Coordinates of N, CA, C and O in Angstrom, one line a residue:
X239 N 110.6 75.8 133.4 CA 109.6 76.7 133.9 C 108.5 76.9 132.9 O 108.8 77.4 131.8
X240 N 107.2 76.5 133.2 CA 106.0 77.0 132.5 C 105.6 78.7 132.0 O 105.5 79.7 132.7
X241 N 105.6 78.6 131.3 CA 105.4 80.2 130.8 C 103.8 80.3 130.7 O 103.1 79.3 130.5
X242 N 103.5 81.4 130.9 CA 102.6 81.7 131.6 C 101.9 83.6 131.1 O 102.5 84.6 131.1
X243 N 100.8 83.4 130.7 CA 99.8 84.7 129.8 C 100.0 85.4 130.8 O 100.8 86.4 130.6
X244 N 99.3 85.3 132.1 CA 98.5 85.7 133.2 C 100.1 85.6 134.4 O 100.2 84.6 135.1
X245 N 100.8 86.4 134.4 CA 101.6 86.4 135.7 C 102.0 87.9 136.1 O 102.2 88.8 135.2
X246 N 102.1 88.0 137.4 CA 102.6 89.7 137.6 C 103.6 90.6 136.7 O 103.8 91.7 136.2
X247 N 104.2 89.6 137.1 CA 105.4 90.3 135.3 C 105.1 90.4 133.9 O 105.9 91.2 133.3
X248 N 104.0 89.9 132.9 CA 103.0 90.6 132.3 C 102.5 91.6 132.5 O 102.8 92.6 131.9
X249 N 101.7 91.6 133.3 CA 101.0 92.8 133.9 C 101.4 93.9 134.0 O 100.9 95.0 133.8
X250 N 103.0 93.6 134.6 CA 103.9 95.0 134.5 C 104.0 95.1 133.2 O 103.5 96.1 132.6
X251 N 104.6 94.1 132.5 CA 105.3 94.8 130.7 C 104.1 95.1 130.1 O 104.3 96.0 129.3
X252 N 102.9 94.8 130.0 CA 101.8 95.3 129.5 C 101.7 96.8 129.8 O 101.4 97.5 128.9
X253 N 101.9 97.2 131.0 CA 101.6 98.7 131.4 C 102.7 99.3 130.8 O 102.3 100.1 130.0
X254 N 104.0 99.1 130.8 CA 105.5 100.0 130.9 C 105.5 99.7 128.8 O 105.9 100.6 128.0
X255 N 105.0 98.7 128.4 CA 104.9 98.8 127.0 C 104.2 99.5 126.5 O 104.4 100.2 125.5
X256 N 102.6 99.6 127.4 CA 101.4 100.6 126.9 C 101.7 102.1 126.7 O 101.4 102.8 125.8
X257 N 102.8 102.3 128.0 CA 103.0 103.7 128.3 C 104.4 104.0 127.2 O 104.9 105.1 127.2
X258 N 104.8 103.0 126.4 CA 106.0 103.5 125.6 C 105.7 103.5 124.2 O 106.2 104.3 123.4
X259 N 104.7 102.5 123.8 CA 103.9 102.3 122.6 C 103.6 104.1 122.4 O 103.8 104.9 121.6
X260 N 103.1 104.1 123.4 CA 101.8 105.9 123.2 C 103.2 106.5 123.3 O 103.6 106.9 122.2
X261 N 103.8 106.7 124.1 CA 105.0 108.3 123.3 C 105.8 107.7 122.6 O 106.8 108.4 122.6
X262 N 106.0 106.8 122.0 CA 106.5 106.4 120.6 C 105.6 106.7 119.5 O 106.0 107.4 118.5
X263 N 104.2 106.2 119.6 CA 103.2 106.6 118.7 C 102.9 108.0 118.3 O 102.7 108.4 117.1
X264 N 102.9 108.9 119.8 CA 102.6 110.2 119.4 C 103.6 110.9 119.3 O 103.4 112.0 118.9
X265 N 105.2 110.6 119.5 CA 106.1 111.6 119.2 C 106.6 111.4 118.0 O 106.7 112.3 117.2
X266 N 107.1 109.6 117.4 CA 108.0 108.8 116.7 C 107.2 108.6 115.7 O 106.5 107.5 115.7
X267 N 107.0 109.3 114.9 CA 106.1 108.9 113.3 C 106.7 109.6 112.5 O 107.3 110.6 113.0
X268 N 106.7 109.4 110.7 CA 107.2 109.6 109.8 C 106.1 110.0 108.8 O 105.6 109.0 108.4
X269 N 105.5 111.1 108.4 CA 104.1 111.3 107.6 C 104.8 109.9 106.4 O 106.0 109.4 106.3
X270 N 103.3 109.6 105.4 CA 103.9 109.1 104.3 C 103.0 109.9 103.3 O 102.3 110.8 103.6
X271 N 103.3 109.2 101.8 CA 102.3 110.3 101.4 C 100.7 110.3 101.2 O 100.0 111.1 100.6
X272 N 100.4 109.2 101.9 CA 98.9 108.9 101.7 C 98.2 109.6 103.7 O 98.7 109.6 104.9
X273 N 97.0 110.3 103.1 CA 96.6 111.6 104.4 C 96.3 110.1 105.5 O 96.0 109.0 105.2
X274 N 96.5 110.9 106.9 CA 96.0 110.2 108.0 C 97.3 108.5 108.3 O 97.0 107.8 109.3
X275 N 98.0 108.2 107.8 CA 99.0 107.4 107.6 C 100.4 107.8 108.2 O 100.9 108.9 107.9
X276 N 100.8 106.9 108.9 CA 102.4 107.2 109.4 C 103.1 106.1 109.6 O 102.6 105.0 110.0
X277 N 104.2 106.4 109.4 CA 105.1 104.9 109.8 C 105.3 105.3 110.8 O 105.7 106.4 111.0
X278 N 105.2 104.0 112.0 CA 104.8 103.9 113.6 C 105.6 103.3 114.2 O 104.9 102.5 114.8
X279 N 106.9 103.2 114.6 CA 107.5 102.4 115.0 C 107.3 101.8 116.2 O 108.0 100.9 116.6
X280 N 106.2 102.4 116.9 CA 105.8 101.8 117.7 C 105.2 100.7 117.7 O 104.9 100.1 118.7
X281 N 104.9 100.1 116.4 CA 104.6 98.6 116.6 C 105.5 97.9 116.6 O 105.1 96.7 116.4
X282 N 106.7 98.0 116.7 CA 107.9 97.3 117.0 C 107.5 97.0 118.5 O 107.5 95.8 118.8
X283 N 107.3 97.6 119.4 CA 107.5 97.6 120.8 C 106.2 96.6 121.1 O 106.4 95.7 121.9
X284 N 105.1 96.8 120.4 CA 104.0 95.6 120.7 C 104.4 94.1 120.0 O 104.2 92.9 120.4
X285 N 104.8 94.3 119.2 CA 106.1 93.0 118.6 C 106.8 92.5 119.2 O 106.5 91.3 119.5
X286 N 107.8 92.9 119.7 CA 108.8 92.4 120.8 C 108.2 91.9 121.8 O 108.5 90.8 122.1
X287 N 107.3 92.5 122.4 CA 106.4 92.5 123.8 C 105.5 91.1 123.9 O 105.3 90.2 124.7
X288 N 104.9 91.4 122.7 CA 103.7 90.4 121.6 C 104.7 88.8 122.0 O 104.1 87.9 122.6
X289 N 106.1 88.8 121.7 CA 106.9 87.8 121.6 C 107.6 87.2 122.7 O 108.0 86.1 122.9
X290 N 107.6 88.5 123.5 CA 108.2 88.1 125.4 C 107.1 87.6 125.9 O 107.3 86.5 126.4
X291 N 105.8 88.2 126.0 CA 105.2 87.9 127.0 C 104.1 87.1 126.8 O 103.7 86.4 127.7
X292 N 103.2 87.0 124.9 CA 101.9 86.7 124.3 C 101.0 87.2 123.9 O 100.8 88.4 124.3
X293 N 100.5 86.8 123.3 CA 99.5 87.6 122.2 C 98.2 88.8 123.3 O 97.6 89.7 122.8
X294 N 98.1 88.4 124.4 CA 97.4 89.0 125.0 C 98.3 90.7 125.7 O 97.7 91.7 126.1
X295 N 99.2 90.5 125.8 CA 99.8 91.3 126.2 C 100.3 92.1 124.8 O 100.2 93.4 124.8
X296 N 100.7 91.5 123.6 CA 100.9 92.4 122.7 C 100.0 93.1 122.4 O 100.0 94.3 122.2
X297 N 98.8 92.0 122.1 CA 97.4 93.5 122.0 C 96.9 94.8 122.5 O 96.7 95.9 121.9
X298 N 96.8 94.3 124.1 CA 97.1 95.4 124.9 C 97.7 96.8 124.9 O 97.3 98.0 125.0
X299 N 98.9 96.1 124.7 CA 99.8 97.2 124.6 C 99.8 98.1 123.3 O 100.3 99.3 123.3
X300 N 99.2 97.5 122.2 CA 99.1 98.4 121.4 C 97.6 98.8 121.1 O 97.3 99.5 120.1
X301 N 96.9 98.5 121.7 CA 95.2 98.7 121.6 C 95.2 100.0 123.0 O 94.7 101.1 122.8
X302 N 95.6 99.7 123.8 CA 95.6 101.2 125.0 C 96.5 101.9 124.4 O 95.9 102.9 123.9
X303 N 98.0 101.9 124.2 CA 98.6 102.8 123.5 C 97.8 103.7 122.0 O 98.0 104.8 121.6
X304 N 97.2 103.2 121.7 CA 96.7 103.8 120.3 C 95.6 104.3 120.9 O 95.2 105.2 120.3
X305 N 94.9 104.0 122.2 CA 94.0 104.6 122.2 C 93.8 106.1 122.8 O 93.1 107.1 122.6
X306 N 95.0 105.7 123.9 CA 95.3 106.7 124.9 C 96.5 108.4 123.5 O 96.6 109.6 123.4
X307 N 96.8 107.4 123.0 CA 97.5 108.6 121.8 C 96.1 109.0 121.2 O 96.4 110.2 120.7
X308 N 94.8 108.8 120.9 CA 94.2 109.5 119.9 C 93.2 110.4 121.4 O 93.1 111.7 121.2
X309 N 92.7 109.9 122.5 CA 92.3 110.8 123.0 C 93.2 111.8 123.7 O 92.6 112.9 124.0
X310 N 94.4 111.7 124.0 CA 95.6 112.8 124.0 C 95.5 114.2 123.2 O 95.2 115.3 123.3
X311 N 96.0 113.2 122.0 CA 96.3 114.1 120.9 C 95.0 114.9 120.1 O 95.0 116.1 119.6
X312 N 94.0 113.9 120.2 CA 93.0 114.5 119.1 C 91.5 114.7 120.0 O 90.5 115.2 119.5
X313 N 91.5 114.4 121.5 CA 90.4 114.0 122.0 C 89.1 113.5 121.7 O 88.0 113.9 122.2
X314 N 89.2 112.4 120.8 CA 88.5 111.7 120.9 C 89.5 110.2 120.0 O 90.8 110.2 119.8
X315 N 88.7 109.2 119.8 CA 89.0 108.0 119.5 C 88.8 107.4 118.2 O 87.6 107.2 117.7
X316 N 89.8 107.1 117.6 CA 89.3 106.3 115.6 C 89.3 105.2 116.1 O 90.4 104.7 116.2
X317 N 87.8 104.2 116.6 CA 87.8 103.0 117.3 C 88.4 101.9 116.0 O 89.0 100.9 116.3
X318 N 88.2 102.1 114.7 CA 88.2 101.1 114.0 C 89.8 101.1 113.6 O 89.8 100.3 112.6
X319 N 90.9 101.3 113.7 CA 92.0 102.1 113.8 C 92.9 101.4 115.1 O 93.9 100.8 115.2
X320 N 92.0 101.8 115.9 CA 93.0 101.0 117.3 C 92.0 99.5 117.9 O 92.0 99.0 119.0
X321 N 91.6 99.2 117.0 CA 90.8 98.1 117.3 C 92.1 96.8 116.1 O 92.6 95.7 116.3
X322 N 92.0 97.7 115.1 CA 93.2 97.1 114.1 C 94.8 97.1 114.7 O 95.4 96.1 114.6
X323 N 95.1 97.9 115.1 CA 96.0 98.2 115.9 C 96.2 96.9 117.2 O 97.4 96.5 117.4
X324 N 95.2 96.5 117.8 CA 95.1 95.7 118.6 C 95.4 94.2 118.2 O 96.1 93.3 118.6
X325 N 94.5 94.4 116.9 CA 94.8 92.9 116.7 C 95.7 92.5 115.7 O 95.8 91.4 115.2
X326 N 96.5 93.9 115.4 CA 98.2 93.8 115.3 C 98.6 93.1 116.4 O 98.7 91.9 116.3
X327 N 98.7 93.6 117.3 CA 99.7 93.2 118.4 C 99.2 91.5 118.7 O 100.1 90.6 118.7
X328 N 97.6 91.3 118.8 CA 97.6 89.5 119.5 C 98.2 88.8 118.4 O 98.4 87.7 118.7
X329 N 98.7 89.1 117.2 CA 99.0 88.8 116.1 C 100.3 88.5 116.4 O 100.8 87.4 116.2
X330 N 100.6 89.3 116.8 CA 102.4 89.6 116.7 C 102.7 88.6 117.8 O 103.6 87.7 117.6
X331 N 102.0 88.5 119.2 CA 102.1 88.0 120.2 C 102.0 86.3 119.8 O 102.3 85.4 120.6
X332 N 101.6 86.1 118.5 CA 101.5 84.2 118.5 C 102.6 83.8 118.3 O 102.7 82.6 118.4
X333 N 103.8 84.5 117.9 CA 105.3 84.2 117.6 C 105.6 83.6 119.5 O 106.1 82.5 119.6
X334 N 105.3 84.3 120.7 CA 105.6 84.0 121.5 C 105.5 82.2 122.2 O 106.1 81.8 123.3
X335 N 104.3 81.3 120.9 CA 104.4 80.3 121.7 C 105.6 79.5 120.6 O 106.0 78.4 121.1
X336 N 106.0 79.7 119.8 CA 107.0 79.1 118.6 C 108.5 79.8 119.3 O 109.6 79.3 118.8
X337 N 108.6 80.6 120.2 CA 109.8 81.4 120.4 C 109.9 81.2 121.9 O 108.9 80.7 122.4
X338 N 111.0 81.5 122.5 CA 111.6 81.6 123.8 C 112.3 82.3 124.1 O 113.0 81.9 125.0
X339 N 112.5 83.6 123.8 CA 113.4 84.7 123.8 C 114.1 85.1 125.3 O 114.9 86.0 125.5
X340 N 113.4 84.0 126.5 CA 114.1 84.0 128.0 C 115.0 83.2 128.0 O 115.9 83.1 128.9
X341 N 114.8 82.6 127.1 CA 116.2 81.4 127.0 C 117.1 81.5 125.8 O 117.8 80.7 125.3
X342 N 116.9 82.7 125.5 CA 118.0 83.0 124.8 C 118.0 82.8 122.9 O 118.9 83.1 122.1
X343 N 116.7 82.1 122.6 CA 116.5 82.0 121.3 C 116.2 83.3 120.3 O 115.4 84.2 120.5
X344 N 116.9 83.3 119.5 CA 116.6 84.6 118.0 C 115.7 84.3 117.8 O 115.1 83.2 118.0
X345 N 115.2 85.6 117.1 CA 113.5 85.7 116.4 C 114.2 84.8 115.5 O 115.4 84.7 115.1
X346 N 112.9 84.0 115.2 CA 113.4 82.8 113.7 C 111.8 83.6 112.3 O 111.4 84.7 112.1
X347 N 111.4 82.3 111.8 CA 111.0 82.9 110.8 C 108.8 83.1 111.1 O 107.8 83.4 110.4
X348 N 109.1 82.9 112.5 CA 107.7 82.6 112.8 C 107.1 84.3 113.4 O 106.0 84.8 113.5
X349 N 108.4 84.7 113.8 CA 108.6 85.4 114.6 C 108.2 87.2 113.4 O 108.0 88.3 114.0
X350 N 108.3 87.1 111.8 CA 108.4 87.7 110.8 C 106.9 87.5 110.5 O 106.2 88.5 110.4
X351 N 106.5 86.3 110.3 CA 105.7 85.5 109.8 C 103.8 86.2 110.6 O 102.8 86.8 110.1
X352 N 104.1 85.8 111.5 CA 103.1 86.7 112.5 C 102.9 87.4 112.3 O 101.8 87.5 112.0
X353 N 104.2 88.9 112.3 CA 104.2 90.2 112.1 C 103.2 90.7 111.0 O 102.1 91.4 111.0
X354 N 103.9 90.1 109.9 CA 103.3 90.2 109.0 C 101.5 90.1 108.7 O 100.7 91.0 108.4
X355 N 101.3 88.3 108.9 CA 100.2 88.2 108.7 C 99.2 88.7 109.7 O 98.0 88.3 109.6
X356 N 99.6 89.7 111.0 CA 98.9 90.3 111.9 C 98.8 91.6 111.1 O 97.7 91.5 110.5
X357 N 99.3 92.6 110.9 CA 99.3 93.8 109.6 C 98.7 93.3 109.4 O 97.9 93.2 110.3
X358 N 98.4 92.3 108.0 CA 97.8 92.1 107.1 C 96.2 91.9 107.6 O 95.4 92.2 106.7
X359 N 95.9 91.7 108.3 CA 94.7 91.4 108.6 C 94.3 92.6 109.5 O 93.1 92.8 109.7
X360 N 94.9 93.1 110.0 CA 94.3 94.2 111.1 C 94.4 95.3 109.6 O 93.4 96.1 109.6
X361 N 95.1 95.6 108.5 CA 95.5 97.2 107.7 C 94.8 96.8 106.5 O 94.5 97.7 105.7
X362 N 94.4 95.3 106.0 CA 93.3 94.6 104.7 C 92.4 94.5 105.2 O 91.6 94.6 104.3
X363 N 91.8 94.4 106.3 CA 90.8 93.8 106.3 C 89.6 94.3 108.0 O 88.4 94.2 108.1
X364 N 90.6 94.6 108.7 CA 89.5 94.9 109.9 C 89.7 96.3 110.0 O 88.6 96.7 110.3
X365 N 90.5 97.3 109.9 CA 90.4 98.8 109.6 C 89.8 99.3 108.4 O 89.2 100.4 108.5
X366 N 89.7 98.7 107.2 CA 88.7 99.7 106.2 C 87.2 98.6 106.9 O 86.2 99.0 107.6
X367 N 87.4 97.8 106.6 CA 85.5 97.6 107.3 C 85.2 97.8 108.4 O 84.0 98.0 108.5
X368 N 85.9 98.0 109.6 CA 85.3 99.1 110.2 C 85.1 100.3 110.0 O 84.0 100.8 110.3
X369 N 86.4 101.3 109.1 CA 86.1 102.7 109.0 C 84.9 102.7 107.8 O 84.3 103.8 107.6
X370 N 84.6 101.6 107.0 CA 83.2 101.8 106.0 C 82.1 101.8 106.9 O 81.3 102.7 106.6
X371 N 81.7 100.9 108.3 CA 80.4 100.0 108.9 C 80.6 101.3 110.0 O 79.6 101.9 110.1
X372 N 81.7 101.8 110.8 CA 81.4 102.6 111.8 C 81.4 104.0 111.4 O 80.8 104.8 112.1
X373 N 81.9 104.6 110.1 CA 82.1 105.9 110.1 C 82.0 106.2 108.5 O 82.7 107.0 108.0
X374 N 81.0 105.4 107.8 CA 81.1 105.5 106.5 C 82.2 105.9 105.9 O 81.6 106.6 105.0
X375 N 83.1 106.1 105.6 CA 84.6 106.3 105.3 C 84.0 105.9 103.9 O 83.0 105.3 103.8
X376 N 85.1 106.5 102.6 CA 84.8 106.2 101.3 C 85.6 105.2 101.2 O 86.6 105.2 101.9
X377 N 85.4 104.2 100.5 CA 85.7 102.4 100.0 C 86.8 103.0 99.6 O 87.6 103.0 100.5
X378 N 87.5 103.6 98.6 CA 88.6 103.8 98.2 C 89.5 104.2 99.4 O 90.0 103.2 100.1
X379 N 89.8 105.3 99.8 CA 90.3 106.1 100.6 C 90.8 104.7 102.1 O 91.8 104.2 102.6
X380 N 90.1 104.6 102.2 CA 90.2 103.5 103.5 C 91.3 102.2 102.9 O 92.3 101.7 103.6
X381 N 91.0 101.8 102.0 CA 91.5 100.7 101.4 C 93.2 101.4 101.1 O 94.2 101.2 101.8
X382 N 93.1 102.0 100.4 CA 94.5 102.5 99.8 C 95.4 102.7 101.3 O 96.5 102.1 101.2
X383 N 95.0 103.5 102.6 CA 95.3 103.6 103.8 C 95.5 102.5 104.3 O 96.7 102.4 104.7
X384 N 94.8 101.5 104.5 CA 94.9 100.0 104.6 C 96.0 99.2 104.1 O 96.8 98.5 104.8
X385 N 95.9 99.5 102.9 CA 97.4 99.4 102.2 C 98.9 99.6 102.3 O 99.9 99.0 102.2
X386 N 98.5 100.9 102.6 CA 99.9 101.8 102.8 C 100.2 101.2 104.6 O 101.3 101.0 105.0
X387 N 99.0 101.0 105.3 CA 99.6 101.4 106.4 C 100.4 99.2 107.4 O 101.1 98.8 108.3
X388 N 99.4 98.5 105.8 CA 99.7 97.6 106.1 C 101.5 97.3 105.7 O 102.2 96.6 106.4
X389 N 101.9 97.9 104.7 CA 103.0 97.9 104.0 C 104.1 98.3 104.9 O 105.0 97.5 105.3
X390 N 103.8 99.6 105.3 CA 105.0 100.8 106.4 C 104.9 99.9 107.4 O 105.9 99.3 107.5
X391 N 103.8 99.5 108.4 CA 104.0 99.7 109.6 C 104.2 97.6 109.8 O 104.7 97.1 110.8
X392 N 103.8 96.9 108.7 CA 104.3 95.4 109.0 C 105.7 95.1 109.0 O 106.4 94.1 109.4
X393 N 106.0 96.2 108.3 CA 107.9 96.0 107.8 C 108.8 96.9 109.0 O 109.9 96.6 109.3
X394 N 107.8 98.1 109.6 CA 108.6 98.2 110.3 C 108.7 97.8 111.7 O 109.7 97.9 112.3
X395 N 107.2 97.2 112.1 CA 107.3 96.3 113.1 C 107.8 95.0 113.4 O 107.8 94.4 114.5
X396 N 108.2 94.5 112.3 CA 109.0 93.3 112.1 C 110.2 93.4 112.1 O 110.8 92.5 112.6
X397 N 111.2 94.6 111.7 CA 111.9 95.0 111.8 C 112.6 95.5 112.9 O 113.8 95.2 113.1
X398 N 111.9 96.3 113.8 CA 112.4 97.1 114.9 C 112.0 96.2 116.0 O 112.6 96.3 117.0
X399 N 110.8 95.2 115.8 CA 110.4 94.0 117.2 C 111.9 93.3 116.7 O 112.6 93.0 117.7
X400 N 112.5 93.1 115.5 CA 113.2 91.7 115.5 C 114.3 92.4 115.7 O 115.2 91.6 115.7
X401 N 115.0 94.0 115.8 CA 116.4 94.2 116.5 C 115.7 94.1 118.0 O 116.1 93.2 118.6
X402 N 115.0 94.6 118.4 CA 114.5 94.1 120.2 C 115.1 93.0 120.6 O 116.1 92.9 121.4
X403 N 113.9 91.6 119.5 CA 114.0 90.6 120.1 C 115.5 89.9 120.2 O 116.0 89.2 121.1
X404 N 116.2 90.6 118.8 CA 117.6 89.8 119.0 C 118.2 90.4 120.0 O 118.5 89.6 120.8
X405 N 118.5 91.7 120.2 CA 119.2 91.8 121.1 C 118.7 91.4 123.0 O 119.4 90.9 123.9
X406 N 117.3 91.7 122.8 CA 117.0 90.9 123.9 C 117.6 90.0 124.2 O 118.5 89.8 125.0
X407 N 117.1 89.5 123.3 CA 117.7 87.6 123.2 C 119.2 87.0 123.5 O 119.5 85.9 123.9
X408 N 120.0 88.3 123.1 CA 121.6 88.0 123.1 C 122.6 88.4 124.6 O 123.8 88.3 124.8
X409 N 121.4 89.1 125.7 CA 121.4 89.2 126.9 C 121.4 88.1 127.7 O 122.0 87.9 128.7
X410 N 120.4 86.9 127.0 CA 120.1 85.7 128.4 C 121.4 84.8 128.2 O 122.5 85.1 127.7
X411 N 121.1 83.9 128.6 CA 122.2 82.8 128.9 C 121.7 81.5 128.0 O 120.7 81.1 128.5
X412 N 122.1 80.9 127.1 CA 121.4 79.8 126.2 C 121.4 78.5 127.6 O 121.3 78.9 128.7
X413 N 121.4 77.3 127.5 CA 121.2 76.4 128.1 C 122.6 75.7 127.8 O 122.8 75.5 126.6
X414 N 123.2 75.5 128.4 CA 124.6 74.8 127.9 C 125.3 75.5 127.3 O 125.7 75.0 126.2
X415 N 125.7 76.9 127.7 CA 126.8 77.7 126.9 C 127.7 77.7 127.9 O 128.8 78.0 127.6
X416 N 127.3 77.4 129.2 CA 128.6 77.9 129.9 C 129.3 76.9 130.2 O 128.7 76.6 131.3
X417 N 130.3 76.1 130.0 CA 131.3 75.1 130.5 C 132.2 75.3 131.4 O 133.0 76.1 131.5
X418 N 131.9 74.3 132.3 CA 133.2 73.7 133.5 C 134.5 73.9 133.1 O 134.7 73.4 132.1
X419 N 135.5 74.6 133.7 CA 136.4 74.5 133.4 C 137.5 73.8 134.7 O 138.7 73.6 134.5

């Protein structure tokens, strides 16, 4: 069977992930010691998701979750923040064409690898230049946050997507496990 970006069953895990990302986001955080920073475990959930369904759906799910948590919580929106956030998750979601987790495959090392290099580029690089270009934010302060948030939240989204994905994973049925007897 063709796997597929765009099918009604996306569409659902996109919504039911959006809606768990945001009360994981806004309940499940850990201050750290740098201000405005939290370890999030909700990017585990756009990880996992990022890896079931594709990078389009991981984004999502963490680009509305983040967004719907800051106008909730704060009533209004840190666009450069959940814009990073977003492209955490399409990040996370490229593990899904290297992975098969419906057939029963473990996260392998592509599946880490993503994780990571999605952090890395949404918490180095597209969150402090936005918070400098949209909201003058001071060059230091942004970067160091950047840092931190690339650090806490790559390790723990790699982490908590890859107990998901395995245990996901250890639900399906592999292809030739079951023998005639």
């Amino acid at each position: 069977m063709k796997k597929s970006l765009f099918s009604t069953k996306t569409i659902v895990a996109t919504s039911l992930g959006a809606a768990l990302f945001l009360v994981l986001f806004m309940f499940v955080k850990i201050p750290s010691p740098v201000p405005e920073t939290n370890i999030q475990i909700a990017y585990g959930i756009s990880a996992f998701f990022g890896a079931l369904f594709g990078p389009i759906c991981g984004g999502l799910i963490a680009f509305v979750g983040h967004a719907l948590n800051d106008l909730v919580a704060y009533g209004s929106a840190w666009w450069s923040w959940i814009i990073a956030s977003g492209v955490a998750g399409i990040f996370a979601g490229f593990a899904y064409f290297k992975l098969d987790l419906e057939k029963g495959q473990k996260p392998g090392a592509s599946f880490f690898v993503w994780n990571l290099v999605g952090h890395a580029v949404a918490w180095l690089l597209v969150a402090p230049v936005l918070d400098i270009v949209m909201y003058g934010e001071p060059v230091n302060l942004v970067f160091v946050q950047g840092v931190t948030a690339f650090l806490i939240n790559g390790i723990t989204a790699a982490i908590v997507g890859g107990i998901l994905a395995v245990a996901y994973a250890s639900t399906r049925t592999t292809k030739g496990s079951l023998d005639k007897e």
